[in-house]
CSV table of C-alpha atoms and ligand atoms in Angstrom, one decimal:
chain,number,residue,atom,x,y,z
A,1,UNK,CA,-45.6,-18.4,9.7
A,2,UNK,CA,-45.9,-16.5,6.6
A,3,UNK,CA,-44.5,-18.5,3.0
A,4,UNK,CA,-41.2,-17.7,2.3
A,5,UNK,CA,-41.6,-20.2,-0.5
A,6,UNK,CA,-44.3,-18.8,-2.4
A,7,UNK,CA,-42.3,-18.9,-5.5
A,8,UNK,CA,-40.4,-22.0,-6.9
A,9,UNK,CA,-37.4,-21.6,-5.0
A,10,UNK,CA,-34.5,-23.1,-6.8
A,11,UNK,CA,-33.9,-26.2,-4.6
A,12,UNK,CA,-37.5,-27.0,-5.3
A,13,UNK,CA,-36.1,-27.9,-8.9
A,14,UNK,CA,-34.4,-30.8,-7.4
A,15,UNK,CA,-37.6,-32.7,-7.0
A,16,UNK,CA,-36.8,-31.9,-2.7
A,17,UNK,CA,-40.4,-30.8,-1.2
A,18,UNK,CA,-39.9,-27.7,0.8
A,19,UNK,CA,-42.2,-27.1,4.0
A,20,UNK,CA,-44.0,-23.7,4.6
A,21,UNK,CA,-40.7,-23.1,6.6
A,22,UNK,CA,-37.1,-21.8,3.9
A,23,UNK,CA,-35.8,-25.4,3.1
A,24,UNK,CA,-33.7,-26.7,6.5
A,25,UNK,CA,-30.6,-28.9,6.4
A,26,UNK,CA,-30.5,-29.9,10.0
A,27,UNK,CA,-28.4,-32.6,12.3
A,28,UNK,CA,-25.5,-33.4,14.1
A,29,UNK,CA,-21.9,-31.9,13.1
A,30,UNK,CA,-20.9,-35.7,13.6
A,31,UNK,CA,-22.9,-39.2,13.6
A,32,UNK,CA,-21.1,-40.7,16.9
A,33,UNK,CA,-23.6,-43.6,17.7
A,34,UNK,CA,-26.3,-45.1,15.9
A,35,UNK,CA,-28.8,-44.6,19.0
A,36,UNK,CA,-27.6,-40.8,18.4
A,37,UNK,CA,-28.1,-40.3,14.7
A,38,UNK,CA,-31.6,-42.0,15.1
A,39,UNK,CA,-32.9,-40.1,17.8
A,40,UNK,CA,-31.6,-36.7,16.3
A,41,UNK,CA,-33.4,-37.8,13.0
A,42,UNK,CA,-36.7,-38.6,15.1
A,43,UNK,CA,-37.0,-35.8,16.4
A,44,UNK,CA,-36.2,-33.3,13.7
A,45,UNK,CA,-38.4,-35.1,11.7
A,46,UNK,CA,-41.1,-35.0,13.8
A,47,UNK,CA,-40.5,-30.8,13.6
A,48,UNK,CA,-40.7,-31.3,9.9
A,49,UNK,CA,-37.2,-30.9,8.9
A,50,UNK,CA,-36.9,-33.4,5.5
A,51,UNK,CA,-33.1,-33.3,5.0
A,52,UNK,CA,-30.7,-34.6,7.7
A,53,UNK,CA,-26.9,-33.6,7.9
A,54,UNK,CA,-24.5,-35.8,9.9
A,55,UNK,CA,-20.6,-35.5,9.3
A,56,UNK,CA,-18.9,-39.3,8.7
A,57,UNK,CA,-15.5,-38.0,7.9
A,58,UNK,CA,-14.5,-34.9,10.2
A,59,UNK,CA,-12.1,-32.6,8.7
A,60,UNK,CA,-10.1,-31.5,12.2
A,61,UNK,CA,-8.1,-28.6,11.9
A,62,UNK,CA,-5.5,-30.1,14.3
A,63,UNK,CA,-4.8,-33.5,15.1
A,64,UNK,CA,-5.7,-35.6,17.7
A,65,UNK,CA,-9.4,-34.7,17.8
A,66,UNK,CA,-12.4,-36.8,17.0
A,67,UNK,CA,-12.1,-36.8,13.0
A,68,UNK,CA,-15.6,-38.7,12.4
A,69,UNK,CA,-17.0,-42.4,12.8
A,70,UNK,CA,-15.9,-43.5,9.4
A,71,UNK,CA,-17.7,-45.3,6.7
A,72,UNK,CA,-19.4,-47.6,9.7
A,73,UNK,CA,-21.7,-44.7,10.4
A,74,UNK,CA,-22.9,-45.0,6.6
A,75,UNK,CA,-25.8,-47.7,7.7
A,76,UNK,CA,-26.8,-45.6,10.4
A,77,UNK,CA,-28.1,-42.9,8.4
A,78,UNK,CA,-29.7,-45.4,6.2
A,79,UNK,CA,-31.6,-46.4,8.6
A,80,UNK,CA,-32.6,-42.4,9.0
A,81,UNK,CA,-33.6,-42.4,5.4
A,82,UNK,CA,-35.5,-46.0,5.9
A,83,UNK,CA,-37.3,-45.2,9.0
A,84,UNK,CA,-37.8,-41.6,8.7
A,85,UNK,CA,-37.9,-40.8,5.0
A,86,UNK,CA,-35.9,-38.0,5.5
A,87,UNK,CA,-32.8,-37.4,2.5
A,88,UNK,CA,-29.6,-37.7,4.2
A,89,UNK,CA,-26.5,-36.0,3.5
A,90,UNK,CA,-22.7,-35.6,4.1
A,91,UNK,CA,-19.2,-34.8,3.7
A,92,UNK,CA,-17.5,-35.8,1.5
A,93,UNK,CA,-13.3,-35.1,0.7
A,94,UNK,CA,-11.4,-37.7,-1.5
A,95,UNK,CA,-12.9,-40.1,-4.5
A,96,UNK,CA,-12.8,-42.8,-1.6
A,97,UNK,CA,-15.7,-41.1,0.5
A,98,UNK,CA,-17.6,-40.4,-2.5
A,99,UNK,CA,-18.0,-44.0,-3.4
A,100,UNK,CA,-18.4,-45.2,-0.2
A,101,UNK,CA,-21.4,-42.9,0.2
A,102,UNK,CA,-23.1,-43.1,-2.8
A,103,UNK,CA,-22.3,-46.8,-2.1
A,104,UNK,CA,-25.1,-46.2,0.6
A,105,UNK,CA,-27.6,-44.2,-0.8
A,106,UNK,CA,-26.5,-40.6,0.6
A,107,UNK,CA,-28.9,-38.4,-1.5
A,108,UNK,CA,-27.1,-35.4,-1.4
A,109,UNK,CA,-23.3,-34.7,-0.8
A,110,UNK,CA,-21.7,-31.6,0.8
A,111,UNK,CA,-18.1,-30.5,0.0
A,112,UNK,CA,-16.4,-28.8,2.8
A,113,UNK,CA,-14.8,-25.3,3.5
A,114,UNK,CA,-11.3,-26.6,3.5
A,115,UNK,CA,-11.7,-29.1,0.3
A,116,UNK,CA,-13.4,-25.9,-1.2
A,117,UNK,CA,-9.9,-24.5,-0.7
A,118,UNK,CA,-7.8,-26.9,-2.5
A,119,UNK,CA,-8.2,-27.1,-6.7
A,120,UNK,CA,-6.3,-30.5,-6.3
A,121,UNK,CA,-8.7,-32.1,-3.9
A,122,UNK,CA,-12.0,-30.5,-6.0
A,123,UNK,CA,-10.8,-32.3,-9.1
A,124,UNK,CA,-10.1,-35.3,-7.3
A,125,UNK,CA,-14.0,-35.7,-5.6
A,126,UNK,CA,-15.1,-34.1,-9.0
A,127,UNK,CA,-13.4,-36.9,-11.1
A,128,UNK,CA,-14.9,-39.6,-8.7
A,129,UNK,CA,-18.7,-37.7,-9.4
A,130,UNK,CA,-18.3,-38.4,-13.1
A,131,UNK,CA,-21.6,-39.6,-14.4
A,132,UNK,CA,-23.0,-39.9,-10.7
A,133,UNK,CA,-26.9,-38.4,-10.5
A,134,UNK,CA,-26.1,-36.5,-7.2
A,135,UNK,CA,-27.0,-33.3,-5.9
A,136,UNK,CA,-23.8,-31.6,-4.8
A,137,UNK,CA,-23.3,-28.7,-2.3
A,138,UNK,CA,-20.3,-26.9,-2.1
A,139,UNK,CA,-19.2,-24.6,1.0
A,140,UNK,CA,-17.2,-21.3,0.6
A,141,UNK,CA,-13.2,-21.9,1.0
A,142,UNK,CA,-11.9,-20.8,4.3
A,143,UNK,CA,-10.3,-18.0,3.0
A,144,UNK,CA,-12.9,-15.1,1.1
A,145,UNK,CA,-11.6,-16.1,-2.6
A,146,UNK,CA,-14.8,-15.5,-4.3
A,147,UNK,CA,-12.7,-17.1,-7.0
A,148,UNK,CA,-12.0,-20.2,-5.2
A,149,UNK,CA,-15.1,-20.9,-4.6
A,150,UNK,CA,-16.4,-20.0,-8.0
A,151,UNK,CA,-13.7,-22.8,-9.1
A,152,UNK,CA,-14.9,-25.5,-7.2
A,153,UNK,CA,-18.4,-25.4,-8.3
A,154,UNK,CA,-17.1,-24.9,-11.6
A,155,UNK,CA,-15.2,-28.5,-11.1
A,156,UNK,CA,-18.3,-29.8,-10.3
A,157,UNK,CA,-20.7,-28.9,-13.1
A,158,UNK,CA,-17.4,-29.9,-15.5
A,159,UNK,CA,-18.2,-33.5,-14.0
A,160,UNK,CA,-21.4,-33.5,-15.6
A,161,UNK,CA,-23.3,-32.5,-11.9
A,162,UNK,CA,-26.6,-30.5,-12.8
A,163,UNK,CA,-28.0,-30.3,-8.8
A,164,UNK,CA,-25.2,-28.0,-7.2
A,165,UNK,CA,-25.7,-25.5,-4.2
A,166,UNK,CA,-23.8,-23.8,-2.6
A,167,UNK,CA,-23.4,-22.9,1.3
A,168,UNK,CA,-22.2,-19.5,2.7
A,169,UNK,CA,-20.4,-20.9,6.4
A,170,UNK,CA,-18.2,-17.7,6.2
A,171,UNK,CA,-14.6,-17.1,6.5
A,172,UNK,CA,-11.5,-17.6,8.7
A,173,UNK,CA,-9.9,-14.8,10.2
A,174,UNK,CA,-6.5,-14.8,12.5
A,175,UNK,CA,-7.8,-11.5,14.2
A,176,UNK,CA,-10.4,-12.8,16.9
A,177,UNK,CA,-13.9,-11.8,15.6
A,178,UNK,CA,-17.5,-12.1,17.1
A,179,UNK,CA,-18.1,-15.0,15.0
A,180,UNK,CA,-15.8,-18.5,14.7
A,181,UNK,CA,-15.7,-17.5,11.1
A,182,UNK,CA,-17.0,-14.1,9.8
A,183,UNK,CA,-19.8,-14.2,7.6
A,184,UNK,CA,-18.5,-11.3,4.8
A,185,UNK,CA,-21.9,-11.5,3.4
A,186,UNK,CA,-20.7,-9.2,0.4
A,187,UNK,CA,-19.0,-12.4,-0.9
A,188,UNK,CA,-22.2,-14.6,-0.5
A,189,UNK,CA,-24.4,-11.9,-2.1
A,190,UNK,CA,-21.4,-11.5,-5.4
A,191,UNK,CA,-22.1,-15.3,-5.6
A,192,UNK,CA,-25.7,-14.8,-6.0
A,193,UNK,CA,-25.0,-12.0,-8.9
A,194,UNK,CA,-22.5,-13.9,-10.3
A,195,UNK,CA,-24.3,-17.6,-10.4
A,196,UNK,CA,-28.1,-16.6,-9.9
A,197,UNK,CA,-29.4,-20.2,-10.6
A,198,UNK,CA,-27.3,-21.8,-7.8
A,199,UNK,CA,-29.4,-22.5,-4.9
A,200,UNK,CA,-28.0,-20.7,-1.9
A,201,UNK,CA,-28.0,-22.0,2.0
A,202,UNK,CA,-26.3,-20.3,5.2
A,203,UNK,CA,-24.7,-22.4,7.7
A,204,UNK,CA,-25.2,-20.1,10.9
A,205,UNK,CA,-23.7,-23.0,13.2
A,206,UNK,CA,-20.1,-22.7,11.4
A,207,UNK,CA,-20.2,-18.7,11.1
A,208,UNK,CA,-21.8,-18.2,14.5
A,209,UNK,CA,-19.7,-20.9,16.7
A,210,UNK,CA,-22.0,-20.0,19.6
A,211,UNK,CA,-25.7,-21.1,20.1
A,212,UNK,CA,-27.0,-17.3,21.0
A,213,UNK,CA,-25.7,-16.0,17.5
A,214,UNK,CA,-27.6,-18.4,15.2
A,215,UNK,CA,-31.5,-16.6,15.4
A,216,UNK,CA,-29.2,-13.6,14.1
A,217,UNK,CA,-27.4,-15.3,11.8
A,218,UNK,CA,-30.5,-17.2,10.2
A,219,UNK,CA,-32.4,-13.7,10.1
A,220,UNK,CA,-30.2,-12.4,8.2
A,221,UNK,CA,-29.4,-14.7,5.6
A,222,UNK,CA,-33.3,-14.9,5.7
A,223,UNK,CA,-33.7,-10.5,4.5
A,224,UNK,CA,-31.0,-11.5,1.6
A,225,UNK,CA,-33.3,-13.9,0.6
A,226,UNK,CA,-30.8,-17.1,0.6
A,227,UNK,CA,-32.6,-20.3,-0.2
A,228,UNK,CA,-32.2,-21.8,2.9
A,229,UNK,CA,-30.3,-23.0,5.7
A,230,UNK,CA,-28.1,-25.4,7.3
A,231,UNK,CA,-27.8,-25.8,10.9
A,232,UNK,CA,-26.3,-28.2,13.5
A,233,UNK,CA,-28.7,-29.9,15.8
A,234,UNK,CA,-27.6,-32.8,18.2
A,235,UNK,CA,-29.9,-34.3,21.0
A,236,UNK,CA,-28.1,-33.6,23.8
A,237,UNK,CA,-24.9,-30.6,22.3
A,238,UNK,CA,-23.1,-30.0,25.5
A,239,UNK,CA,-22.2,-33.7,25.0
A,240,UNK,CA,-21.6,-33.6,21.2
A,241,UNK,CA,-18.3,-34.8,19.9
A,242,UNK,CA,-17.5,-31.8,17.9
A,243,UNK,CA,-18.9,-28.2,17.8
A,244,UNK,CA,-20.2,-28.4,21.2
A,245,UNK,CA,-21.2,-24.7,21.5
A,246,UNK,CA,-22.5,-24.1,18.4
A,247,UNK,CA,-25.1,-27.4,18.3
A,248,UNK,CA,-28.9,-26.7,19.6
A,249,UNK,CA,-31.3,-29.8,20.3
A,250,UNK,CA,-34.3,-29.8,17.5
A,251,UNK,CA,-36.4,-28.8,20.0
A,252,UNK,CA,-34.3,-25.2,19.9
A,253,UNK,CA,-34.3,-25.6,16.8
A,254,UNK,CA,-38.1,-25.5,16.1
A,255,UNK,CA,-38.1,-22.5,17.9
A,256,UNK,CA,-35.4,-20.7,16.1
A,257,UNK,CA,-37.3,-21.3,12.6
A,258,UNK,CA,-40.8,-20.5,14.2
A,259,UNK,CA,-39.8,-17.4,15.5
A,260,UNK,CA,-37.8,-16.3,11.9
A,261,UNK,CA,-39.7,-13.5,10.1
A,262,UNK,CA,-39.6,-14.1,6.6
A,263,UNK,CA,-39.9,-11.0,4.8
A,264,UNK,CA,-42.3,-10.8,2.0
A,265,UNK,CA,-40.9,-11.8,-1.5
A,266,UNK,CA,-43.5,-9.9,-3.8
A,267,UNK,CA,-42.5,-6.6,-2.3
A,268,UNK,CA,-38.8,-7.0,-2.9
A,269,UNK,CA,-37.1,-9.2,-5.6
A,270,UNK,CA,-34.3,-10.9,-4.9
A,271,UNK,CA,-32.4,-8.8,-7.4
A,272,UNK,CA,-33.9,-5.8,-5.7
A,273,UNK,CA,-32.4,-7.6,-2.2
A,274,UNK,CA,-28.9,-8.2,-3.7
A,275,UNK,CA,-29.5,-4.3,-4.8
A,276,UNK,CA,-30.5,-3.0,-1.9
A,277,UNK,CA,-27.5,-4.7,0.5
A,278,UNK,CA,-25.0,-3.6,-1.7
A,279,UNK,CA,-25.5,-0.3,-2.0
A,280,UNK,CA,-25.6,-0.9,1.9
A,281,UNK,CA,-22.5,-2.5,2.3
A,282,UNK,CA,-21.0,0.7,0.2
A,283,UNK,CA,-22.6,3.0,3.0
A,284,UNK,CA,-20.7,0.8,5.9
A,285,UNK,CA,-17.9,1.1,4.2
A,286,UNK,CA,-17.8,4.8,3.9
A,287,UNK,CA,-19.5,5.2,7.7
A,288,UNK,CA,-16.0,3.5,8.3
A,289,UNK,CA,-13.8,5.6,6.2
A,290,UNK,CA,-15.9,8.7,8.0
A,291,UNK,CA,-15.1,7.4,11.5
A,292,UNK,CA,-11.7,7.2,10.4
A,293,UNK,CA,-10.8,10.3,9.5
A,294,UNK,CA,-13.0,11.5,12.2
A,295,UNK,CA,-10.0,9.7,14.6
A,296,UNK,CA,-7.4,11.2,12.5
A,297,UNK,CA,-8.7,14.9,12.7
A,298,UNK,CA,-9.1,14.2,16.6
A,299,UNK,CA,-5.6,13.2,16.5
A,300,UNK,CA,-4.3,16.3,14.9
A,301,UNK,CA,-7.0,18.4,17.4
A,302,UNK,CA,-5.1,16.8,20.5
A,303,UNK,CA,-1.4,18.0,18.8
A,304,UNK,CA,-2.8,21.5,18.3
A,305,UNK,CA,-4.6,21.2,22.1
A,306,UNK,CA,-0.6,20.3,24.0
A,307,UNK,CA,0.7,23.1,21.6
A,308,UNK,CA,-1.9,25.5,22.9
A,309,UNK,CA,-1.1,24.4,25.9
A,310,UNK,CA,2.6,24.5,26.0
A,311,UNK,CA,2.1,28.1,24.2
A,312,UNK,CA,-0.3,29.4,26.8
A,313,UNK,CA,-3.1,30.3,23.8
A,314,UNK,CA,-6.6,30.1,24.7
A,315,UNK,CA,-9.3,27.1,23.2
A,316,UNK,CA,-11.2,29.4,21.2
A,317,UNK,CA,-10.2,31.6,18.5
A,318,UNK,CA,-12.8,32.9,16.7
A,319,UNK,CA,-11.5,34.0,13.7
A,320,UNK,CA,-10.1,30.7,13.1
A,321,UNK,CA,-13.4,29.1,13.7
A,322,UNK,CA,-15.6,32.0,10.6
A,323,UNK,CA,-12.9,30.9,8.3
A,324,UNK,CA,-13.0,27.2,8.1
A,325,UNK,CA,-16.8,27.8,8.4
A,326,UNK,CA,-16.7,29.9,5.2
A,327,UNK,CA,-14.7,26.7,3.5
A,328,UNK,CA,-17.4,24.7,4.6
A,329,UNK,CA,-20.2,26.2,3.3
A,330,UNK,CA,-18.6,26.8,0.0
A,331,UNK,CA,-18.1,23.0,-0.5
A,332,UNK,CA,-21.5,22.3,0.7
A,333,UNK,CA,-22.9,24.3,-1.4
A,334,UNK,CA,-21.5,22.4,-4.5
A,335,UNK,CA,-22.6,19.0,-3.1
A,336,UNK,CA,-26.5,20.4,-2.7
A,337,UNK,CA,-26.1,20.0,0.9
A,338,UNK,CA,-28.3,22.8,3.3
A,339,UNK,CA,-26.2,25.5,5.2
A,340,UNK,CA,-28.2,24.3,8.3
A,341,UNK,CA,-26.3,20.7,8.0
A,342,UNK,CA,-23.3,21.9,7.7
A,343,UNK,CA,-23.6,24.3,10.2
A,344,UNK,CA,-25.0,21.5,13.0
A,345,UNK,CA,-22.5,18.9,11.7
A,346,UNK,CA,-19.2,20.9,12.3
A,347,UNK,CA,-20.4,22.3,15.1
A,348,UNK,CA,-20.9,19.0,16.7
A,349,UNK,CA,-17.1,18.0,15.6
A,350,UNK,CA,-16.0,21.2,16.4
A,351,UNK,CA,-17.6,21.0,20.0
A,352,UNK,CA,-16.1,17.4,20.8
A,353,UNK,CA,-12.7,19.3,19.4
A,354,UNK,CA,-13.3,21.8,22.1
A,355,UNK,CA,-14.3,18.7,24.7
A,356,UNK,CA,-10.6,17.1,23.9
A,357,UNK,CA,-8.7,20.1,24.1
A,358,UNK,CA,-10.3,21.1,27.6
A,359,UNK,CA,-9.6,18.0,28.9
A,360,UNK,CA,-5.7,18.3,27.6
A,361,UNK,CA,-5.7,21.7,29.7
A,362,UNK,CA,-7.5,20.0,32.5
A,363,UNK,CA,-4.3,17.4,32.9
A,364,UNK,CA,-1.6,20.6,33.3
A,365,UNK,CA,-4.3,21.9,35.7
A,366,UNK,CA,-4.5,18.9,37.8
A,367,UNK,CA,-0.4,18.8,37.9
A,368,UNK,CA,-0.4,22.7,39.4
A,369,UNK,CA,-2.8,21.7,41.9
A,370,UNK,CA,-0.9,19.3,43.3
A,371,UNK,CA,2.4,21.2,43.3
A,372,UNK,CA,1.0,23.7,45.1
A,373,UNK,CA,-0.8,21.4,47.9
A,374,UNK,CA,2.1,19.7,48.1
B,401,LIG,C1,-19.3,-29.3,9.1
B,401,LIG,O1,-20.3,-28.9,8.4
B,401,LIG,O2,-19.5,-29.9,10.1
B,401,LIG,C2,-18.0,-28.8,8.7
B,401,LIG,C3,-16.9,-29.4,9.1
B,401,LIG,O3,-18.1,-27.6,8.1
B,401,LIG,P1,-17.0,-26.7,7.4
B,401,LIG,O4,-16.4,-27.4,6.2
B,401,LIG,O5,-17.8,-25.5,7.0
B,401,LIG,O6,-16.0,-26.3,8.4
B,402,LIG,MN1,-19.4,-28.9,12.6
């Protein structure tokens, strides 16, 4: 596997030793027995993942649901640390949590999506942090407030909390989406520009929600160049307690991170990265505004086609076509662009014009010859 960590990445700063492999955050979404947190831990360390995530406190969305061990699974992940020498981590949501874990010798705390959220509960978890020597990192809000988020870690380094990072576990969305919360990776990448020194992870479990979109997911936050990543690995995940479908067992997991390609970071900067996918995400944007008025002009197309129709006036009228051609070529010219384009481009929308207005005659067709066989 090539060295996606040839230069100092940002964690490293935080005395955490990074493998050859971008620096993994792996374990179960929740600790539920000590047999399971050990044997997850085992085994992810014996892949060579050094930081272990297991939620204590579960932040359900409804009620009613498993919401976490409690502070008695706080021993249990210091035995990981004890017998595995792996830093542990966790969530962490009121000033009660954060002394309860520090009380155990969590090396690392996470703030979650929907504390991220809520100013009220930031300040309360950021008063508790006061004078604490803690790394700290913060996920996006659950709604794409670039602000929000911006706030919370803001909170944070006001306590006096010089290790923060931040994770990118995308965003909730009432429309139903491919992912269990959509990744908007314009908002992770404006982070980046904004606060460059902040170490940056993905969390393709909680984006994804599935297993078979996290090698995606990973990839990709891999070609922005994102520090690293956090992902949900449980020994046996159709059994897990929470996030069932989006847990993989650490032997999956090994095989997610071998097969990552990790692009090469001499040939493109990361401010040549952020660059590159912006100017990319402009292009989507305008494919989509292109597609739209494409509909729309199809739309208008399918009004003249019935009138045509209704008016008994043939597809193709020549004249009609030279002139709008003429138009065409005028503007081109102005934007540098090559008669030959334009000619091949409104010819092809012109022809799929042609396609839905043929197929509006075809209907009234169809209706005569069944009059007349009846
Ligand atoms: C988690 O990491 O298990 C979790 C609850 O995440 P989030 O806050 O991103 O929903
Ligand atoms: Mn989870």
């Amino acid at each position: 596997m090539e060295n996606l960590n040839s230069g100092l990445l940002p964690i490293q700063k935080w005395g955490i030793k990074s493998t050859e492999r971008p620096v993994v955050i792996a374990g179960p979404c929740s600790a539920e027995s000590e047999k399971q947190v050990l044997e997850t831990a085992k085994q992810l360390s014996e892949n060579g993942i050094n930081i272990y995530r297991a939620g204590i406190w579960k932040p359900r969305t409804r009620p009613g649901h498993f919401e976490g061990v409690g502070a008695k699974g706080l021993p249990w992940l210091k035995k990981v640390k004890e017998e595995t020498g792996m830093l542990i981590t966790t969530e962490v949501a009121t000033e009660k949590h954060v002394y309860e874990a520090l009380k155990f010798g969590v090396d690392i705390l996470w703030i979650g999506a929907r504390s991220s959220a809520n100013p009220f509960v930031m300040q309360e978890i950021a008063n508790a942090l006061e004078g604490a020597d803690v790394p700290v990192m913060i996920k996006n809000p659950v709604n794409p407030d670039l602000d929000l988020w911006i706030g919370a870690i803001e909170r944070i380094q006001k306590a006096g909390i010089k290790k923060i990072a931040a994770i990118h576990r995308g965003f909730s969305t009432y429309d139903k989406s491919l992912y269990r919360n959509n990744p908007q990776w314009q908002l992770a990448i404006d982070l980046k520009i904004k606060l460059p020194n902040i170490p940056l992870f993905n969390d393709p479990s909680h984006i994804g929600g599935k297993r078979d979109l996290l090698f995606d997911i990973s990839q990709k936050a891999m070609d922005l160049h994102f520090d690293g990543l956090m992902i949900e690995s449980h020994i046996n995940p159709d059994e897990a307690w929470s996030d069932a479908k989006q847990q993989i067992t650490p032997a999956v997991l090994n095989k997610l991170l071998d097969n990552l390609i990790l692009r090469d970071k001499k040939s493109h900067s990361l401010e040549e990265t952020v660059e590159l996918e912006k100017y990319r995400a402009q292009i989507d944007s305008y494919d989509n505004i292109i597609m739209g008025v494409l509909g729309d002009r199809m739309d208008v197309v399918k009004n003249i086609g019935k009138f045509k129709k209704e008016n008994n006036i043939t597809i193709l009228q020549p004249n009609r076509w030279d002139q709008l051609m003429k138009k065409n070529y005028e503007q081109a010219d102005s934007k540098g662009f090559s008669k030959k384009f334009v000619d091949r481009l409104f010819k092809a929308i012109h022809q799929e014009s042609i396609n839905f207005q043929t197929a509006i005659m075809k209907e009234e067709t169809k209706e005569k010859i069944v009059k007349v066989t009846k």
